[in-house]
């Protein structure tokens, strides 16, 4: 997690309601927040403001889509399959490939660049 977000979370921990379960995002009484409340109070307004809703004003994507967005951005930035497996908590690399394999294929066009970089480094070392 980027340092900026860790600092924000640490600040939030000082302000958030105390919880006997030591929750990071408790409701205002310190208990677990219901998913329906998170959707209604947070997720739905966020997507409406961003214009990501259907004709009836309902959100097109569930909150879980953030998880897929994170993995996709990590892959786009060069993360390897093993890193994605650990990040997503997949039980096996097969699960990772089943879900995100099509995104790794986009890196094949960079293979020539990597090969050239390795060759250049080897020649410079001679």
Backbone as numpy.savetxt, mean C-alpha at the origin, in Angstrom:
# Nx Ny Nz CAx CAy CAz Cx Cy Cz
7.66 2.08 5.80 6.80 3.25 5.80 7.71 4.49 5.80
7.39 5.47 4.98 8.22 6.68 4.94 8.28 7.39 6.31
9.41 8.01 6.58 9.62 8.71 7.85 8.53 9.74 8.13
8.09 10.45 7.10 7.07 11.48 7.28 5.81 10.88 7.91
5.39 9.73 7.41 4.17 9.10 7.94 4.38 8.55 9.34
5.58 8.05 9.60 5.87 7.57 10.96 5.79 8.71 11.96
6.31 9.89 11.57 6.22 11.05 12.47 4.75 11.43 12.71
3.95 11.39 11.67 2.53 11.73 11.80 1.82 10.73 12.73
2.14 9.46 12.57 1.52 8.44 13.42 1.93 8.61 14.88
3.20 8.96 15.10 3.65 9.17 16.48 2.95 10.37 17.12
2.72 11.42 16.33 1.96 12.57 16.84 0.53 12.16 17.15
-0.05 11.38 16.25 -1.44 10.94 16.45 -1.56 10.09 17.71
-0.57 9.25 17.99 -0.62 8.39 19.18 -0.76 9.22 20.45
-0.19 10.41 20.46 -0.29 11.28 21.63 -1.68 11.90 21.76
-2.37 12.06 20.64 -3.67 12.73 20.62 -4.86 11.78 20.63
-4.68 10.57 20.12 -5.83 9.68 19.95 -6.35 9.19 21.30
-7.62 8.81 21.33 -8.20 8.30 22.58 -7.42 7.09 23.09
-7.22 7.03 24.38 -6.51 5.90 24.97 -7.39 4.67 24.90
-6.75 3.52 24.77 -7.47 2.28 24.57 -6.84 1.18 25.40
-7.65 0.37 26.02 -7.09 -0.76 26.78 -6.43 -1.77 25.85
-6.77 -1.72 24.57 -6.19 -2.63 23.59 -5.01 -1.99 22.86
-4.63 -0.78 23.25 -3.52 -0.04 22.64 -3.70 0.10 21.13
-4.91 0.49 20.71 -5.24 0.65 19.30 -4.63 1.93 18.75
-4.25 1.90 17.48 -3.71 3.09 16.83 -4.85 3.99 16.35
-5.93 3.39 15.89 -7.07 4.15 15.39 -8.36 3.71 16.08
-8.46 3.98 17.39 -9.70 3.61 18.08 -10.82 4.60 17.77
-12.05 4.22 18.13 -13.12 5.22 18.05 -12.96 6.16 19.24
-13.85 7.11 19.39 -13.66 8.13 20.42 -13.87 7.63 21.84
-14.34 6.41 21.99 -14.45 5.83 23.33 -13.30 4.88 23.61
-12.36 4.78 22.65 -11.20 3.91 22.84 -11.42 2.48 22.39
-12.53 2.20 21.76 -12.85 0.85 21.30 -12.56 0.72 19.81
-12.71 -0.49 19.30 -12.50 -0.75 17.88 -13.58 -0.04 17.08
-13.17 0.63 16.02 -14.12 1.34 15.14 -14.77 0.34 14.19
-16.06 0.47 14.00 -16.77 -0.40 13.06 -16.43 -0.01 11.63
-16.29 -1.02 10.78 -15.97 -0.78 9.37 -17.03 0.10 8.72
-18.29 -0.10 9.07 -19.35 0.72 8.48 -19.16 2.20 8.81
-18.68 2.50 10.02 -18.41 3.90 10.39 -17.22 4.45 9.61
-16.18 3.64 9.46 -15.01 4.09 8.70 -15.41 4.40 7.26
-16.23 3.52 6.68 -16.70 3.76 5.31 -17.53 5.03 5.21
-18.48 5.18 6.12 -19.42 6.31 6.06 -18.75 7.64 6.39
-17.89 7.65 7.38 -17.30 8.92 7.85 -15.99 9.29 7.17
-15.27 8.30 6.65 -13.96 8.58 6.09 -13.82 8.23 4.63
-14.00 6.95 4.33 -13.73 6.47 2.98 -14.69 7.08 1.96
-15.99 7.03 2.24 -16.98 7.55 1.29 -16.76 9.05 1.00
-16.62 9.91 2.03 -16.37 11.33 1.74 -15.07 11.57 0.97
-14.05 10.78 1.26 -12.78 10.92 0.54 -12.96 10.63 -0.95
-13.64 9.54 -1.26 -13.84 9.19 -2.66 -14.79 10.16 -3.36
-15.78 10.67 -2.64 -16.68 11.67 -3.23 -15.91 12.93 -3.59
-15.07 13.38 -2.68 -14.26 14.58 -2.93 -13.33 14.38 -4.12
-12.80 13.15 -4.26 -11.89 12.85 -5.37 -12.64 12.55 -6.66
-13.97 12.45 -6.59 -14.77 12.16 -7.77 -14.72 10.71 -8.21
-14.42 9.83 -7.27 -14.32 8.41 -7.60 -15.56 7.69 -7.06
-16.70 8.05 -7.63 -17.97 7.45 -7.23 -18.78 7.10 -8.48
-19.77 6.24 -8.32 -20.61 5.89 -9.46 -21.73 6.93 -9.63
-22.65 6.65 -10.54 -23.74 7.61 -10.84 -24.61 7.89 -9.61
-24.70 6.91 -8.70 -25.53 7.07 -7.51 -24.76 7.67 -6.33
-23.51 8.03 -6.55 -22.71 8.63 -5.48 -22.06 7.63 -4.55
-22.15 6.34 -4.88 -21.52 5.31 -4.04 -20.09 5.08 -4.49
-19.25 4.74 -3.53 -17.84 4.54 -3.88 -17.65 3.33 -4.77
-16.68 3.46 -5.67 -16.39 2.40 -6.63 -15.41 1.38 -6.07
-14.62 1.77 -5.09 -13.57 0.91 -4.59 -13.67 0.76 -3.08
-13.42 -0.45 -2.58 -13.41 -0.65 -1.12 -12.07 -0.17 -0.55
-12.00 0.04 0.75 -10.73 0.46 1.36 -9.57 -0.49 1.06
-9.88 -1.76 0.84 -8.81 -2.74 0.55 -8.05 -2.37 -0.72
-8.65 -1.56 -1.57 -7.96 -1.18 -2.81 -6.69 -0.37 -2.50
-6.61 0.25 -1.32 -5.38 0.95 -0.93 -4.22 -0.04 -0.82
-4.52 -1.21 -0.34 -3.50 -2.26 -0.21 -2.94 -2.61 -1.59
-3.84 -2.79 -2.55 -3.39 -3.13 -3.91 -2.65 -1.96 -4.55
-3.10 -0.76 -4.27 -2.41 0.42 -4.81 -0.98 0.48 -4.28
-0.81 0.22 -2.99 0.53 0.24 -2.39 1.43 -0.79 -3.05
0.93 -2.01 -3.18 1.74 -3.06 -3.80 2.08 -2.70 -5.24
1.12 -2.17 -5.97 1.35 -1.80 -7.37 2.41 -0.71 -7.48
2.33 0.29 -6.60 3.32 1.37 -6.62 4.70 0.86 -6.24
4.76 -0.06 -5.29 6.05 -0.65 -4.91 6.66 -1.39 -6.09
5.85 -2.17 -6.80 6.34 -2.93 -7.96 6.80 -1.96 -9.04
6.01 -0.94 -9.29 6.38 0.06 -10.30 7.71 0.73 -9.94
7.98 0.88 -8.64 9.22 1.51 -8.18 10.40 0.54 -8.15
10.15 -0.72 -8.49 11.25 -1.67 -8.59 11.32 -2.74 -7.53
10.34 -2.83 -6.64 10.36 -3.88 -5.62 10.29 -5.25 -6.28
11.02 -6.19 -5.71 11.01 -7.53 -6.28 9.88 -8.36 -5.65
9.56 -9.51 -6.24 8.44 -10.31 -5.73 8.57 -10.71 -4.27
9.77 -11.03 -3.81 9.95 -11.42 -2.41 9.63 -10.26 -1.47
10.03 -9.05 -1.84 9.70 -7.88 -1.03 8.19 -7.69 -0.95
7.51 -7.87 -2.08 6.06 -7.71 -2.10 5.39 -8.80 -1.27
5.90 -10.01 -1.33 5.35 -11.08 -0.51 5.40 -10.71 0.98
6.55 -10.23 1.43 6.69 -9.84 2.84 5.80 -8.66 3.18
5.78 -7.66 2.31 4.98 -6.46 2.55 3.49 -6.79 2.67
3.00 -7.66 1.81 1.59 -8.00 1.79 1.23 -9.11 2.77
2.25 -9.77 3.32 1.98 -10.85 4.27 1.46 -12.11 3.60
1.82 -12.32 2.34 1.37 -13.51 1.63 2.06 -14.75 2.19
1.33 -15.84 2.26 1.87 -17.08 2.81 2.90 -17.71 1.89
2.82 -17.42 0.60 3.79 -17.99 -0.34 3.99 -17.01 -1.50
5.10 -17.21 -2.18 5.40 -16.38 -3.35 4.38 -16.63 -4.44
3.80 -17.82 -4.45 2.78 -18.15 -5.45 1.57 -17.22 -5.33
1.15 -16.93 -4.10 0.04 -15.99 -3.88 0.40 -14.63 -4.46
1.61 -14.20 -4.20 2.07 -12.91 -4.71 2.02 -12.87 -6.24
2.51 -13.92 -6.87 2.49 -13.96 -8.34 1.06 -14.08 -8.88
0.21 -14.82 -8.19 -1.18 -14.95 -8.65 -1.88 -13.59 -8.65
-1.60 -12.77 -7.65 -2.28 -11.48 -7.53 -1.58 -10.39 -8.34
-0.24 -10.35 -8.28 0.49 -9.22 -8.86 1.44 -9.59 -10.00
1.43 -10.85 -10.43 2.36 -11.30 -11.46 2.34 -10.47 -12.72
1.16 -10.04 -13.13 1.06 -9.25 -14.37 1.80 -7.92 -14.26
1.98 -7.40 -13.05 2.70 -6.14 -12.88 4.21 -6.33 -12.98
4.69 -7.48 -12.56 6.13 -7.75 -12.66 6.54 -7.89 -14.12
5.65 -8.36 -14.95 5.96 -8.51 -16.37 6.33 -7.18 -17.00
5.81 -6.09 -16.46 6.12 -4.77 -17.01 7.59 -4.42 -16.83
8.30 -5.13 -15.96 9.71 -4.85 -15.71 10.62 -5.51 -16.74
10.06 -6.37 -17.57 10.88 -7.08 -18.54 11.57 -6.11 -19.50
10.93 -4.99 -19.80 11.53 -4.02 -20.72 12.76 -3.36 -20.11
12.93 -3.47 -18.80 14.09 -2.87 -18.14 15.26 -3.84 -18.05
15.02 -5.09 -18.44 16.07 -6.10 -18.34 17.31 -5.70 -19.14
17.13 -5.17 -20.34 18.26 -4.76 -21.17 19.05 -3.64 -20.48
18.35 -2.69 -19.87 19.03 -1.61 -19.15 19.86 -2.17 -18.00
19.30 -3.13 -17.26 20.04 -3.72 -16.15 21.26 -4.48 -16.65
21.10 -5.21 -17.75 22.23 -5.97 -18.32 23.34 -5.02 -18.75
22.97 -3.91 -19.39 23.97 -2.92 -19.81 24.67 -2.30 -18.61
23.93 -2.01 -17.58 24.53 -1.40 -16.39 25.54 -2.35 -15.75
25.19 -3.62 -15.65 26.10 -4.61 -15.08 27.36 -4.72 -15.94
27.16 -4.81 -17.26 28.32 -4.92 -18.16 29.21 -3.69 -18.05
28.64 -2.51 -17.99 29.44 -1.28 -17.86 30.22 -1.26 -16.56
29.62 -1.72 -15.47 30.31 -1.75 -14.20 31.46 -2.76 -14.22
31.23 -3.91 -14.86 32.28 -4.91 -14.96 33.45 -4.40 -15.81
33.15 -3.73 -16.91 34.21 -3.20 -17.77 34.96 -2.07 -17.08
34.29 -1.26 -16.28 34.95 -0.17 -15.56 35.89 -0.72 -14.48
35.60 -1.90 -13.98 36.42 -2.48 -12.92 37.70 -3.10 -13.46
37.78 -3.30 -14.78 38.97 -3.93 -15.37 40.15 -3.00 -15.39
